[in-house]
């Protein structure tokens, strides 16, 4: 079964054809990162307009690379939450048009759950699973009993970890999006140069928080002069990155021990970070617990439509298709839906 996936929730316009939830026949992604970089963040109206400009070409190209026409696909799938409403509506209405015109089923997908699916192309993972979703907008920890039985275990109470990287890159004058740029200079730095705060979390609580880390960097940069910043910018980035990730590691370990779950998925844009991988793979406690840690391949860490089409196959398989009257939602959870 071939599903055409469409993703326009933020600043990537993407289309992909996936066969039977596993085989990626094509994947096209147009990133608007360069367009938004001068604003140091995504400007919603500009994102929507660029989706409109690109979506025709991206979908046609995905079909062409899969050697298919629209008539050959069995269903369409589209992200309808969470995201920027104007951006989501571009993909959603395009998908509705395809579904209506060709009389094909349309499957609506939660972008966060699709990020989790990004590891299932290359891996067979048994349930239960813990999934840490770390991106520019989200820091969420889920427990999965199956692809459709998902409960939230923990989340950030303020900013997302990716946002903390983007903010650091802005404060250090590195550019946007920040994660990759911070990681790059952190490679040459000493992580033990400066201590940054890790939120003190009550026993039994697992939440994440990144506003303190961001403020701490801001205050520190105010306290040093330009020469010191220039000399130690790599060390500052390395320390900041280390403390941002230690918080994830500490909390996730607590949950793993409490829930006694052996499989851990780490996905979303921030999961492209090699230092993060090392930190989790090399952790002695996780090794001792025998935790199976799974990251997506790098090309699937960011926003992409393959994860949308892949997950849709399983929803379709379970008859979870809906009519044309579904809407777009900025938030994660919509009552009564998976
Ligand atoms: O999943 P994603 O592409 O979009 C959202 O749904 O937000 O994630 C983008 C986020 C940005 O905040 C970006 O700075 C961060 O992922 N990111 C990274 C790295 N690559 C991207 N953060 C840390 N290290 C990286 N290598
Ligand atoms: Zn995302």
Short mmCIF file of C-alpha atoms and ligand atoms in Angstrom, two decimals:
data_model
loop_
_atom_site.label_atom_id
_atom_site.label_comp_id
_atom_site.label_asym_id
_atom_site.label_seq_id
_atom_site.Cartn_x
_atom_site.Cartn_y
_atom_site.Cartn_z
CA UNK A 1 0.00 0.00 0.00
CA UNK A 2 1.43 3.37 -1.06
CA UNK A 3 0.67 6.45 1.01
CA UNK A 4 1.50 10.03 0.05
CA UNK A 5 2.49 11.97 3.19
CA UNK A 6 2.40 15.75 3.46
CA UNK A 7 4.06 17.82 6.20
CA UNK A 8 3.79 21.62 6.57
CA UNK A 9 3.50 22.16 10.34
CA UNK A 10 6.38 24.60 10.73
CA UNK A 11 9.08 25.73 8.29
CA UNK A 12 9.66 22.57 6.23
CA UNK A 13 7.51 21.79 3.20
CA UNK A 14 7.77 18.05 2.72
CA UNK A 15 6.13 15.24 0.74
CA UNK A 16 6.95 11.55 0.67
CA UNK A 17 5.63 8.27 -0.68
CA UNK A 18 6.00 5.32 1.69
CA UNK A 19 5.07 1.72 0.91
CA UNK A 20 3.51 -0.44 3.65
CA UNK A 21 4.79 1.85 6.42
CA UNK A 22 8.39 0.78 5.83
CA UNK A 23 9.83 1.52 2.41
CA UNK A 24 10.49 5.18 1.67
CA UNK A 25 10.01 5.41 -2.12
CA UNK A 26 10.68 9.15 -2.15
CA UNK A 27 11.19 12.02 0.27
CA UNK A 28 11.30 15.69 -0.67
CA UNK A 29 12.00 18.40 1.91
CA UNK A 30 12.24 22.12 1.31
CA UNK A 31 13.63 23.86 4.40
CA UNK A 32 12.84 27.52 4.93
CA UNK A 33 15.59 27.86 7.56
CA UNK A 34 17.58 30.33 5.45
CA UNK A 35 14.50 32.48 4.87
CA UNK A 36 13.75 32.72 8.62
CA UNK A 37 17.35 33.02 9.78
CA UNK A 38 17.43 36.80 9.43
CA UNK A 39 14.61 36.97 12.00
CA UNK A 40 16.31 34.48 14.37
CA UNK A 41 13.17 32.36 14.42
CA UNK A 42 10.21 31.18 12.35
CA UNK A 43 7.81 33.94 11.26
CA UNK A 44 4.41 32.20 10.91
CA UNK A 45 3.01 34.29 8.04
CA UNK A 46 6.23 33.93 6.02
CA UNK A 47 6.19 30.17 6.67
CA UNK A 48 2.62 29.83 5.35
CA UNK A 49 3.38 31.85 2.23
CA UNK A 50 6.44 29.76 1.43
CA UNK A 51 4.51 26.52 1.90
CA UNK A 52 2.02 27.86 -0.65
CA UNK A 53 4.82 28.62 -3.08
CA UNK A 54 6.52 25.24 -2.70
CA UNK A 55 3.86 22.64 -2.07
CA UNK A 56 2.90 21.91 -5.69
CA UNK A 57 6.49 21.32 -6.76
CA UNK A 58 7.40 19.29 -3.68
CA UNK A 59 4.42 16.93 -4.08
CA UNK A 60 4.93 16.49 -7.81
CA UNK A 61 8.62 15.84 -7.28
CA UNK A 62 7.93 13.23 -4.55
CA UNK A 63 5.52 11.42 -6.88
CA UNK A 64 7.94 11.61 -9.80
CA UNK A 65 10.84 10.23 -7.76
CA UNK A 66 8.63 7.34 -6.65
CA UNK A 67 7.75 6.81 -10.37
CA UNK A 68 4.06 7.30 -9.57
CA UNK A 69 1.19 9.64 -10.40
CA UNK A 70 -1.48 10.78 -7.94
CA UNK A 71 -3.79 8.06 -9.28
CA UNK A 72 -1.35 5.36 -8.15
CA UNK A 73 -1.39 6.24 -4.46
CA UNK A 74 -3.76 4.36 -2.15
CA UNK A 75 -4.24 7.10 0.45
CA UNK A 76 -3.05 10.54 1.50
CA UNK A 77 -1.82 11.46 4.99
CA UNK A 78 -1.21 14.89 6.44
CA UNK A 79 -0.04 16.51 9.68
CA UNK A 80 -2.96 18.36 11.23
CA UNK A 81 -1.46 19.05 14.69
CA UNK A 82 0.44 20.50 16.45
CA UNK A 83 1.95 23.41 14.58
CA UNK A 84 1.45 26.88 13.17
CA UNK A 85 -2.19 27.07 12.06
CA UNK A 86 -1.54 28.92 8.81
CA UNK A 87 1.26 26.53 7.90
CA UNK A 88 -0.76 23.40 8.79
CA UNK A 89 -3.72 24.61 6.72
CA UNK A 90 -1.65 24.69 3.53
CA UNK A 91 -0.84 20.97 3.75
CA UNK A 92 -4.21 20.03 5.22
CA UNK A 93 -6.25 21.65 2.46
CA UNK A 94 -3.97 20.28 -0.24
CA UNK A 95 -4.42 16.78 1.17
CA UNK A 96 -8.18 17.24 1.40
CA UNK A 97 -8.20 18.31 -2.25
CA UNK A 98 -6.33 15.18 -3.30
CA UNK A 99 -8.57 12.96 -1.20
CA UNK A 100 -11.78 14.50 -2.52
CA UNK A 101 -10.76 14.71 -6.17
CA UNK A 102 -9.41 11.16 -6.36
CA UNK A 103 -11.76 9.60 -3.83
CA UNK A 104 -8.88 8.25 -1.73
CA UNK A 105 -8.84 7.92 2.06
CA UNK A 106 -7.24 10.73 4.05
CA UNK A 107 -5.41 10.03 7.32
CA UNK A 108 -4.70 12.81 9.82
CA UNK A 109 -1.46 12.62 11.74
CA UNK A 110 -0.15 14.06 15.01
CA UNK A 111 3.31 15.41 14.15
CA UNK A 112 4.77 14.41 17.53
CA UNK A 113 3.72 10.78 17.20
CA UNK A 114 5.14 10.82 13.67
CA UNK A 115 8.54 11.91 15.04
CA UNK A 116 8.44 8.79 17.22
CA UNK A 117 7.67 6.70 14.13
CA UNK A 118 10.87 7.95 12.45
CA UNK A 119 12.83 5.12 14.12
CA UNK A 120 10.48 2.37 12.92
CA UNK A 121 11.69 2.36 9.31
CA UNK A 122 14.95 0.66 10.22
CA UNK A 123 14.10 -1.09 13.48
CA UNK A 124 11.76 -3.70 14.88
CA UNK A 125 11.14 -2.55 18.47
CA UNK A 126 8.99 -4.39 20.95
CA UNK A 127 6.58 -2.57 23.24
CA UNK A 128 6.46 -1.03 25.83
CA UNK A 129 8.68 1.83 24.74
CA UNK A 130 9.65 5.18 26.24
CA UNK A 131 9.96 7.94 23.65
CA UNK A 132 11.70 11.24 24.27
CA UNK A 133 10.66 13.81 21.66
CA UNK A 134 13.03 16.77 21.60
CA UNK A 135 12.57 19.54 19.08
CA UNK A 136 12.34 23.31 18.71
CA UNK A 137 8.86 23.39 20.16
CA UNK A 138 8.65 20.29 22.35
CA UNK A 139 10.33 18.32 25.11
CA UNK A 140 8.05 15.39 25.80
CA UNK A 141 8.40 11.92 27.24
CA UNK A 142 5.84 9.28 26.31
CA UNK A 143 5.12 5.69 27.17
CA UNK A 144 3.93 3.58 24.24
CA UNK A 145 2.14 0.28 24.68
CA UNK A 146 1.54 0.25 20.92
CA UNK A 147 1.58 2.81 18.10
CA UNK A 148 -1.92 3.89 19.10
CA UNK A 149 -1.77 3.46 22.89
CA UNK A 150 0.39 6.41 23.95
CA UNK A 151 0.48 8.23 27.30
CA UNK A 152 2.40 11.33 28.26
CA UNK A 153 4.83 10.75 31.15
CA UNK A 154 6.57 14.10 31.32
CA UNK A 155 7.03 17.39 29.51
CA UNK A 156 8.78 20.71 29.84
CA UNK A 157 7.04 23.19 32.11
CA UNK A 158 8.40 26.12 30.11
CA UNK A 159 10.74 26.13 27.09
CA UNK A 160 11.75 23.27 24.82
CA UNK A 161 15.34 22.03 24.69
CA UNK A 162 15.69 22.97 20.99
CA UNK A 163 14.48 26.45 21.86
CA UNK A 164 17.24 26.65 24.50
CA UNK A 165 19.78 25.85 21.77
CA UNK A 166 18.30 28.44 19.41
CA UNK A 167 18.40 31.06 22.18
CA UNK A 168 22.01 30.22 23.04
CA UNK A 169 23.00 30.54 19.39
CA UNK A 170 21.34 33.94 19.29
CA UNK A 171 23.09 35.12 22.48
CA UNK A 172 26.43 33.84 21.17
CA UNK A 173 25.81 35.46 17.76
CA UNK A 174 26.06 32.16 15.89
CA UNK A 175 22.89 32.37 13.77
CA UNK A 176 19.69 30.34 13.33
CA UNK A 177 18.66 27.53 13.72
CA UNK A 178 20.96 27.20 16.67
CA UNK A 179 21.27 23.54 17.58
CA UNK A 180 23.71 22.48 14.91
CA UNK A 181 25.78 25.67 15.28
CA UNK A 182 26.12 25.28 19.05
CA UNK A 183 27.04 21.61 18.61
CA UNK A 184 29.71 22.51 16.06
CA UNK A 185 31.63 24.93 18.29
CA UNK A 186 30.99 22.84 21.41
CA UNK A 187 33.07 20.05 19.80
CA UNK A 188 36.15 22.24 20.28
CA UNK A 189 35.24 23.26 23.84
CA UNK A 190 35.58 21.97 27.41
CA UNK A 191 32.25 20.97 28.94
CA UNK A 192 33.64 21.37 32.46
CA UNK A 193 34.45 25.05 31.92
CA UNK A 194 31.28 26.40 33.55
CA UNK A 195 28.48 24.97 35.67
CA UNK A 196 24.93 25.69 34.47
CA UNK A 197 21.84 24.93 36.57
CA UNK A 198 19.89 21.69 36.43
CA UNK A 199 16.40 22.25 37.87
CA UNK A 200 15.82 20.67 41.26
CA UNK A 201 12.96 18.31 40.76
CA UNK A 202 10.93 16.81 43.59
CA UNK A 203 11.09 13.07 44.10
CA UNK A 204 8.53 11.37 41.89
CA UNK A 205 8.39 14.30 39.44
CA UNK A 206 9.97 14.02 36.03
CA UNK A 207 9.30 17.36 34.39
CA UNK A 208 11.84 19.30 32.31
CA UNK A 209 12.57 23.03 32.47
CA UNK A 210 14.82 25.15 30.27
CA UNK A 211 14.04 28.76 31.18
CA UNK A 212 16.56 28.72 34.06
CA UNK A 213 19.33 27.48 31.79
CA UNK A 214 18.63 30.22 29.24
CA UNK A 215 18.55 32.96 31.89
CA UNK A 216 21.72 31.65 33.45
CA UNK A 217 23.55 31.93 30.11
CA UNK A 218 22.22 35.44 29.57
CA UNK A 219 23.38 36.57 33.02
CA UNK A 220 26.76 34.92 32.57
CA UNK A 221 27.34 36.61 29.22
CA UNK A 222 26.48 39.96 30.80
CA UNK A 223 29.10 39.33 33.49
CA UNK A 224 32.04 38.73 31.12
CA UNK A 225 33.75 41.04 28.64
CA UNK A 226 34.15 40.56 24.90
CA UNK A 227 37.69 39.24 25.17
CA UNK A 228 36.67 36.54 27.61
CA UNK A 229 33.73 35.57 25.40
CA UNK A 230 35.94 35.32 22.34
CA UNK A 231 38.50 33.23 24.19
CA UNK A 232 36.00 30.83 25.74
CA UNK A 233 33.02 30.75 23.36
CA UNK A 234 33.61 27.06 22.53
CA UNK A 235 33.89 26.17 26.24
CA UNK A 236 30.69 28.06 27.05
CA UNK A 237 28.83 26.25 24.25
CA UNK A 238 30.18 22.87 25.39
CA UNK A 239 29.17 23.48 29.02
CA UNK A 240 25.72 24.76 28.06
CA UNK A 241 25.12 21.78 25.78
CA UNK A 242 26.27 19.37 28.49
CA UNK A 243 23.90 20.78 31.13
CA UNK A 244 21.00 20.99 28.68
CA UNK A 245 21.39 17.26 27.96
CA UNK A 246 22.24 16.15 31.53
CA UNK A 247 18.75 17.22 32.52
CA UNK A 248 17.30 14.88 29.89
CA UNK A 249 19.55 12.03 30.93
CA UNK A 250 18.81 12.35 34.67
CA UNK A 251 15.03 12.48 34.21
CA UNK A 252 14.81 9.76 31.59
CA UNK A 253 16.86 7.42 33.79
CA UNK A 254 14.47 8.03 36.69
CA UNK A 255 11.52 7.07 34.49
CA UNK A 256 13.28 4.02 33.04
CA UNK A 257 13.96 2.74 36.56
CA UNK A 258 10.44 3.50 37.77
CA UNK A 259 8.60 2.08 34.76
CA UNK A 260 11.11 -0.74 34.19
CA UNK A 261 11.05 -0.20 30.43
CA UNK A 262 13.96 -1.38 28.32
CA UNK A 263 13.43 0.41 25.01
CA UNK A 264 14.15 4.13 24.69
CA UNK A 265 13.52 6.12 21.51
CA UNK A 266 15.08 9.59 21.27
CA UNK A 267 13.74 11.58 18.30
CA UNK A 268 12.96 15.07 16.97
CA UNK A 269 15.31 17.75 15.59
CA UNK A 270 17.62 17.81 18.64
CA UNK A 271 18.24 14.05 18.35
CA UNK A 272 20.60 14.85 15.44
CA UNK A 273 23.18 15.91 18.05
CA UNK A 274 26.14 13.50 18.22
CA UNK A 275 27.17 14.56 21.73
CA UNK A 276 23.68 13.68 22.97
CA UNK A 277 24.01 10.23 21.43
CA UNK A 278 27.36 9.71 23.10
CA UNK A 279 26.03 10.86 26.47
CA UNK A 280 23.17 8.33 26.37
CA UNK A 281 25.12 5.46 24.76
CA UNK A 282 28.05 5.85 27.16
CA UNK A 283 26.07 6.25 30.36
CA UNK A 284 27.15 3.50 32.72
CA UNK A 285 23.78 3.21 34.47
CA UNK A 286 21.91 2.81 31.18
CA UNK A 287 24.48 0.24 30.08
CA UNK A 288 23.97 -1.65 33.33
CA UNK A 289 20.20 -1.53 32.96
CA UNK A 290 20.62 -2.89 29.42
CA UNK A 291 18.55 -0.07 27.92
CA UNK A 292 18.11 -0.36 24.18
CA UNK A 293 18.52 3.24 22.93
CA UNK A 294 17.29 4.00 19.41
CA UNK A 295 17.84 7.23 17.46
CA UNK A 296 16.40 7.93 13.99
CA UNK A 297 18.81 8.17 11.06
CA UNK A 298 20.00 11.78 10.74
CA UNK A 299 17.97 12.54 7.62
CA UNK A 300 14.77 11.71 9.54
CA UNK A 301 15.51 13.67 12.74
CA UNK A 302 14.02 16.94 11.47
CA UNK A 303 10.55 17.52 10.10
CA UNK A 304 9.80 15.24 7.14
CA UNK A 305 6.80 13.69 5.43
CA UNK A 306 8.13 10.10 5.43
CA UNK A 307 7.33 9.81 9.14
CA UNK A 308 3.79 11.06 8.38
CA UNK A 309 3.17 8.53 5.58
CA UNK A 310 4.84 5.74 7.59
CA UNK A 311 2.68 6.14 10.68
CA UNK A 312 -0.44 6.63 8.53
CA UNK A 313 -0.08 3.08 7.21
CA UNK A 314 -0.65 1.70 10.72
CA UNK A 315 -3.63 3.97 11.32
CA UNK A 316 -5.12 2.93 7.98
CA UNK A 317 -4.49 -0.68 8.84
CA UNK A 318 -6.59 -0.19 11.98
CA UNK A 319 -9.33 1.62 10.08
CA UNK A 320 -8.49 4.92 11.74
CA UNK A 321 -9.39 7.09 8.78
CA UNK A 322 -11.59 10.11 8.97
CA UNK A 323 -13.77 12.25 6.73
CA UNK A 324 -12.89 15.54 5.07
CA UNK A 325 -14.15 17.69 7.95
CA UNK A 326 -11.13 17.44 10.22
CA UNK A 327 -9.40 20.70 11.14
CA UNK A 328 -5.90 21.93 12.00
CA UNK A 329 -4.90 22.38 15.66
CA UNK A 330 -2.00 24.30 17.14
CA UNK A 331 -1.84 22.08 20.21
CA UNK A 332 -0.83 18.44 20.57
CA UNK A 333 -3.89 16.73 21.88
CA UNK A 334 -7.29 16.77 20.28
CA UNK A 335 -10.01 15.16 22.34
CA UNK A 336 -11.02 11.72 21.10
CA UNK A 337 -8.20 11.24 18.61
CA UNK A 338 -5.01 9.15 18.79
O1 LIG B 1 11.96 18.61 14.90
P1 LIG B 1 12.46 19.89 14.35
O2 LIG B 1 13.12 19.90 13.00
O3 LIG B 1 11.32 20.96 14.28
C1 LIG B 1 10.37 21.12 15.29
O4 LIG B 1 9.35 20.38 15.24
O5 LIG B 1 10.64 21.98 16.18
O6 LIG B 1 13.48 20.51 15.44
C2 LIG B 1 14.16 21.73 15.25
C3 LIG B 1 15.00 22.02 16.48
C4 LIG B 1 15.64 23.40 16.47
O7 LIG B 1 15.43 24.01 17.74
C5 LIG B 1 17.12 23.12 16.24
O8 LIG B 1 17.97 24.09 16.83
C6 LIG B 1 17.28 21.77 16.92
O9 LIG B 1 16.10 21.07 16.58
N1 LIG B 1 18.46 21.05 16.44
C7 LIG B 1 19.50 20.68 17.21
C8 LIG B 1 20.45 20.08 16.35
N2 LIG B 1 19.94 20.07 15.09
C9 LIG B 1 18.71 20.66 15.16
N3 LIG B 1 19.72 20.86 18.53
C10 LIG B 1 20.90 20.40 19.03
N4 LIG B 1 21.86 19.82 18.26
C11 LIG B 1 21.68 19.64 16.93
N5 LIG B 1 22.63 19.07 16.19
ZN1 LIG B 2 9.08 18.39 14.44
#
